[in-house]
Short mmCIF file of C-alpha atoms in Angstrom, two decimals:
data_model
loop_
_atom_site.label_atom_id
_atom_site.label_comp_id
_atom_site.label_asym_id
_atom_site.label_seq_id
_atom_site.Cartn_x
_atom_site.Cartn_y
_atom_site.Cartn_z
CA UNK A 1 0.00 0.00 0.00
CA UNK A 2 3.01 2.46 0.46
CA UNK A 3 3.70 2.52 -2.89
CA UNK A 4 -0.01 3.11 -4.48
CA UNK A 5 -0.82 6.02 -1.93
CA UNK A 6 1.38 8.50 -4.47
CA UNK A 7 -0.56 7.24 -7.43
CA UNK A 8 -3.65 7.80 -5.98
CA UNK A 9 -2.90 11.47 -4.98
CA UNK A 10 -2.21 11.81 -8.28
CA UNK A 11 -5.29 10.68 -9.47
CA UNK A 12 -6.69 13.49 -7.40
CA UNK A 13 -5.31 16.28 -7.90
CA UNK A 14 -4.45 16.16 -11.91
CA UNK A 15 -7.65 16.67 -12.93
CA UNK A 16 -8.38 20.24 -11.15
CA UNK A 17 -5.72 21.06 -12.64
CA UNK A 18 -6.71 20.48 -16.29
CA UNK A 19 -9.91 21.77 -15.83
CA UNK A 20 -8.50 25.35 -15.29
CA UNK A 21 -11.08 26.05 -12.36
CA UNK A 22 -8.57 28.19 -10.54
CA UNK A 23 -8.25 31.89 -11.14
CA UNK A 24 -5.09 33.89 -11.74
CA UNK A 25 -3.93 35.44 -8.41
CA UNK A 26 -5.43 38.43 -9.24
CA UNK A 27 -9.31 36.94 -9.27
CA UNK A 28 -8.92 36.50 -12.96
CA UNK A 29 -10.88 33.35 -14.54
CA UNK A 30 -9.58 32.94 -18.68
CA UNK A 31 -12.33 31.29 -20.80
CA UNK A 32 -9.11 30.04 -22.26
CA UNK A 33 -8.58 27.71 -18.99
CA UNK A 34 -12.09 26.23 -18.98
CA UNK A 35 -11.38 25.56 -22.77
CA UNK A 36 -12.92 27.68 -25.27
CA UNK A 37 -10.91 28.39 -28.81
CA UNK A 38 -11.87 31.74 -29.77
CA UNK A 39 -11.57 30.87 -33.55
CA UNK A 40 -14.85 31.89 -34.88
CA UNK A 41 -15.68 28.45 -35.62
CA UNK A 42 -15.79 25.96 -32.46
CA UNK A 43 -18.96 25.89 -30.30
CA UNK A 44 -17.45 28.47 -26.85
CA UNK A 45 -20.83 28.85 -24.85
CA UNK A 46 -20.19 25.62 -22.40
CA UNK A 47 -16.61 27.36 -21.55
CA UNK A 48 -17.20 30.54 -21.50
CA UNK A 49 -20.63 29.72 -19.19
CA UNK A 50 -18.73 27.64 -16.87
CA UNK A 51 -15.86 30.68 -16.52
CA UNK A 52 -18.70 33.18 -15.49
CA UNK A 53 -19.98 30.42 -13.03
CA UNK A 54 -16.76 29.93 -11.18
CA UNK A 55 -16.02 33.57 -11.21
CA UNK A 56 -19.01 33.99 -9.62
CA UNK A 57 -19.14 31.22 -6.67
CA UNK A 58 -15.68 32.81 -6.22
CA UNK A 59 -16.92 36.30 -4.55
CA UNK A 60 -17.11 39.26 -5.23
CA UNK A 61 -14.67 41.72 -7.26
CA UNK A 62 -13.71 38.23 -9.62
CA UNK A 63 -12.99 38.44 -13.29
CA UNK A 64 -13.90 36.81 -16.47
CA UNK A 65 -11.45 37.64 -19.14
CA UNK A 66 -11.31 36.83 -22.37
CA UNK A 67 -8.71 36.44 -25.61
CA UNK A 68 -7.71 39.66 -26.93
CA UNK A 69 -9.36 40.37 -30.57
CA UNK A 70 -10.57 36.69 -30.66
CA UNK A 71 -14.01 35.93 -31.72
CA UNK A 72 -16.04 33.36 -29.43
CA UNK A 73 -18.89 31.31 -30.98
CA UNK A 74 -22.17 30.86 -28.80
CA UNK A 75 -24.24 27.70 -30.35
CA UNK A 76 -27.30 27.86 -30.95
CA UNK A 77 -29.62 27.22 -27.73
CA UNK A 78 -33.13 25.84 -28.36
CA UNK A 79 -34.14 25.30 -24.87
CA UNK A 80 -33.36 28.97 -23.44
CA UNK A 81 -33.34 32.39 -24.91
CA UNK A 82 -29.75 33.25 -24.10
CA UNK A 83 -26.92 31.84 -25.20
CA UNK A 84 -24.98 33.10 -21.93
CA UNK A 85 -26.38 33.56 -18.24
CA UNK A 86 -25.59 35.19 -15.03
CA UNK A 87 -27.14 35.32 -12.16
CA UNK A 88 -26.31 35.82 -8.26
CA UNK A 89 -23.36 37.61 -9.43
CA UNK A 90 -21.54 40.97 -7.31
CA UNK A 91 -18.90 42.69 -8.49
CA UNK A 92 -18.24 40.41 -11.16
CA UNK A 93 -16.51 41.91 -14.52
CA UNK A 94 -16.71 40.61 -17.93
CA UNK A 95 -12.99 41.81 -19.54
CA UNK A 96 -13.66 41.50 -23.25
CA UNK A 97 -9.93 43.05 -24.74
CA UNK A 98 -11.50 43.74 -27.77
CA UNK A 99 -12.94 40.04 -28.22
CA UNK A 100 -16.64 38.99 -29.63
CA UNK A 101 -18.95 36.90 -29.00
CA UNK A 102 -20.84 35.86 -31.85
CA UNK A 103 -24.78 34.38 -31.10
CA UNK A 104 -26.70 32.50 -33.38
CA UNK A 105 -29.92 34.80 -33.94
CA UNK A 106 -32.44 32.15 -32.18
CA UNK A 107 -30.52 33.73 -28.85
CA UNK A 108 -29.41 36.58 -26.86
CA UNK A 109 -26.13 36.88 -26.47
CA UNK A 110 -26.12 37.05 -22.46
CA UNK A 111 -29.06 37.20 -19.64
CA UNK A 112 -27.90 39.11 -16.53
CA UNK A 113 -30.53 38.92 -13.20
CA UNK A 114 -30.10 39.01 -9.72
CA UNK A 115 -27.02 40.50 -9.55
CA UNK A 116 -25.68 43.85 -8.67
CA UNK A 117 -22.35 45.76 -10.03
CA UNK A 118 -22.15 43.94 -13.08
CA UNK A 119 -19.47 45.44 -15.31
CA UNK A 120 -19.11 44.38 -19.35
CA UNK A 121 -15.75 46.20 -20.89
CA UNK A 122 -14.32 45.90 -24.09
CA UNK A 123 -16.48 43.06 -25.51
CA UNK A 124 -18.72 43.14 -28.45
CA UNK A 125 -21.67 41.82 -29.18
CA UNK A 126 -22.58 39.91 -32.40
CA UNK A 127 -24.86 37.56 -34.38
CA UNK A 128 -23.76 35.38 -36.93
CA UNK A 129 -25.48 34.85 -39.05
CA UNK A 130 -27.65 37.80 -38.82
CA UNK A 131 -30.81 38.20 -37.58
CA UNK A 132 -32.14 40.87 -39.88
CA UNK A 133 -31.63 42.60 -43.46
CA UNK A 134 -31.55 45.74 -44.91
CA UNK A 135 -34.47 46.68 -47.93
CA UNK A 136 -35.60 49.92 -49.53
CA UNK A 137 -38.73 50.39 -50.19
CA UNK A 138 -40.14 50.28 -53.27
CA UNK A 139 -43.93 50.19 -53.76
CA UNK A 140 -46.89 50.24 -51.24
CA UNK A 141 -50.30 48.95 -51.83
CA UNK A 142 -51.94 49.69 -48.04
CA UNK A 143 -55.39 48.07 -49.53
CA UNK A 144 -53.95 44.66 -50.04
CA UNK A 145 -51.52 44.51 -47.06
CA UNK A 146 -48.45 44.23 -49.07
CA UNK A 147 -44.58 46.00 -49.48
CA UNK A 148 -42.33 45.77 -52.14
CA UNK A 149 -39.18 46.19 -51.24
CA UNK A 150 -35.54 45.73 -52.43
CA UNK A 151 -32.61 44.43 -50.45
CA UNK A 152 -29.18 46.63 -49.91
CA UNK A 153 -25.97 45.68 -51.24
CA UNK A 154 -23.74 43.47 -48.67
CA UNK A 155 -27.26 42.52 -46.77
CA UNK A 156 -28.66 38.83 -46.73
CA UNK A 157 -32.14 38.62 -48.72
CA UNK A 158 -34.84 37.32 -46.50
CA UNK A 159 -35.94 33.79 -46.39
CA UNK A 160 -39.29 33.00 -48.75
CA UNK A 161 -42.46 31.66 -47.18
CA UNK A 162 -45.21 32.08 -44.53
CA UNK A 163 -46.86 30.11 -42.07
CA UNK A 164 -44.74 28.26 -39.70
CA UNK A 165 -41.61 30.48 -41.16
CA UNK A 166 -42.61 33.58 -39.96
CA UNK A 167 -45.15 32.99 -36.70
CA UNK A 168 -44.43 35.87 -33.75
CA UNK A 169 -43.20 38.91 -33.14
CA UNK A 170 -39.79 37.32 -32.46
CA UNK A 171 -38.30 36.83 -36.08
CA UNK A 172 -41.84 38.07 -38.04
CA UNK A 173 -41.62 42.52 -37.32
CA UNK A 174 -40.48 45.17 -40.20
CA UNK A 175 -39.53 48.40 -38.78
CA UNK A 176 -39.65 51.71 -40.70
CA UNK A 177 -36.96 54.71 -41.40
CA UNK A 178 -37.42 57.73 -42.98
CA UNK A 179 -36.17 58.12 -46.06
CA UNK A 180 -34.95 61.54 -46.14
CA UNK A 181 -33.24 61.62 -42.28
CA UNK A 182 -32.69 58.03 -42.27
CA UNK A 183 -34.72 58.48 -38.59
CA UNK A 184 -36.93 55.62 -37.10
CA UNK A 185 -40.55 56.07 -38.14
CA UNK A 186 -41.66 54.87 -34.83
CA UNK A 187 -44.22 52.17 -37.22
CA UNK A 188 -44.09 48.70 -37.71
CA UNK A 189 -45.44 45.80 -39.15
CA UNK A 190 -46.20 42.01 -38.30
CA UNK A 191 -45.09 40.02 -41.25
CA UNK A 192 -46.93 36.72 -42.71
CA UNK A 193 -45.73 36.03 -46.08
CA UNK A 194 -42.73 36.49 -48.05
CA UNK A 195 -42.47 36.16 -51.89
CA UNK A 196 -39.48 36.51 -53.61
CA UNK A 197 -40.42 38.42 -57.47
CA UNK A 198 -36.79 38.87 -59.22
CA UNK A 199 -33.06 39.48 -57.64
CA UNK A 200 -33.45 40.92 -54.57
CA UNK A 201 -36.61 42.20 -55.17
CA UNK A 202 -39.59 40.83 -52.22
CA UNK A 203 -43.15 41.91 -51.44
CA UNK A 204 -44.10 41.34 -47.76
CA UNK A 205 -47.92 40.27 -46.80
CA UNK A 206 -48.52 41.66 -43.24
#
């Protein structure tokens, strides 16, 4: 037995270790440690969720830091809204140094309750792909419900259909600017239907 008591302490204590669960001595928990990439292309959100977890059962005044310039992917979550949450937390501070997270559009980036002197620096806020285009209008016919309207260069065209494609307010709403001042009309409209008529070119049923 003298000679398997070192292997078994070894057994113990390696794996803490490669989880990364400790901070820096300064309070500072790396998403890198709890093992997310930051290439834009790997699947971050169970890292970066379990960083913000242990930074906050830490205490207060603990830090969440994050790659400089890298670009942290947050899968797509279909049985919560937000991709990212914290809760309970005080003091805690999410150091971005220039990084971004990038959400799939079905998701908020990050849901922040119960928690008091939250602070988010340096970290921007994404969706890829996203969750909207860009169209000028075209034509109106206010009788028959309908908008023609024609996408703007370097925006996605919208996808084609209606019923189960476009249901609530959550991925179904046009909003309206101003030609002219390029100002939000402060109108909107619940769309139904989507038909695609020649490159780029749409009318919306509402």
């Amino acid at each position: 037995m003298k000679f398997l008591w070192p292997f078994l302490l070894l057994l113990v204590v390696v794996p803490s270790r490669l989880k990364g669960a400790a901070p820096a001595p300064d309070g500072t928990f790396s998403v890198a440690a709890f093992g997310a990439k930051g290439d834009g292309q790997n699947d971050d959100r169970a890292a970066i969720q379990q960083a913000i977890d242990a930074a906050i059962a830490s205490g207060t005044n603990a830090v969440v830091s994050f790659g400089r310039g890298m670009f942290y992917r947050l899968g797509k979550q279909d049985d919560d809204p937000a991709a990212l949450r914290l809760g309970g937390a005080s003091g805690l501070t999410l150091s971005g140094n220039g990084a971004t997270l990038l959400a799939h559009p079905s998701n908020r980036q990050l849901a922040i309750f119960d928690s008091k002197h939250v602070l988010i620096r340096d970290l921007l806020l994404d969706f890829n792909p996203l969750p909207f285009t860009q169209a000028r209008v075209t034509d109106l016919a206010l009788a028959q419900g309908t908008i023609r309207f024609r996408v703007e260069p370097n925006y996605d065209d919208p996808s084609v259909g209606a019923g189960d494609l476009y249901p609530d307010f959550k991925n179904s709403d046009a909003v309206f600017l101003d030609g002219a001042t390029r100002a939000f009309t402060h109108e909107w409209g619940r769309v139904s239907n989507i038909t695609a008529l020649e490159n780029h070119v749409f009318e919306v049923y509402g």
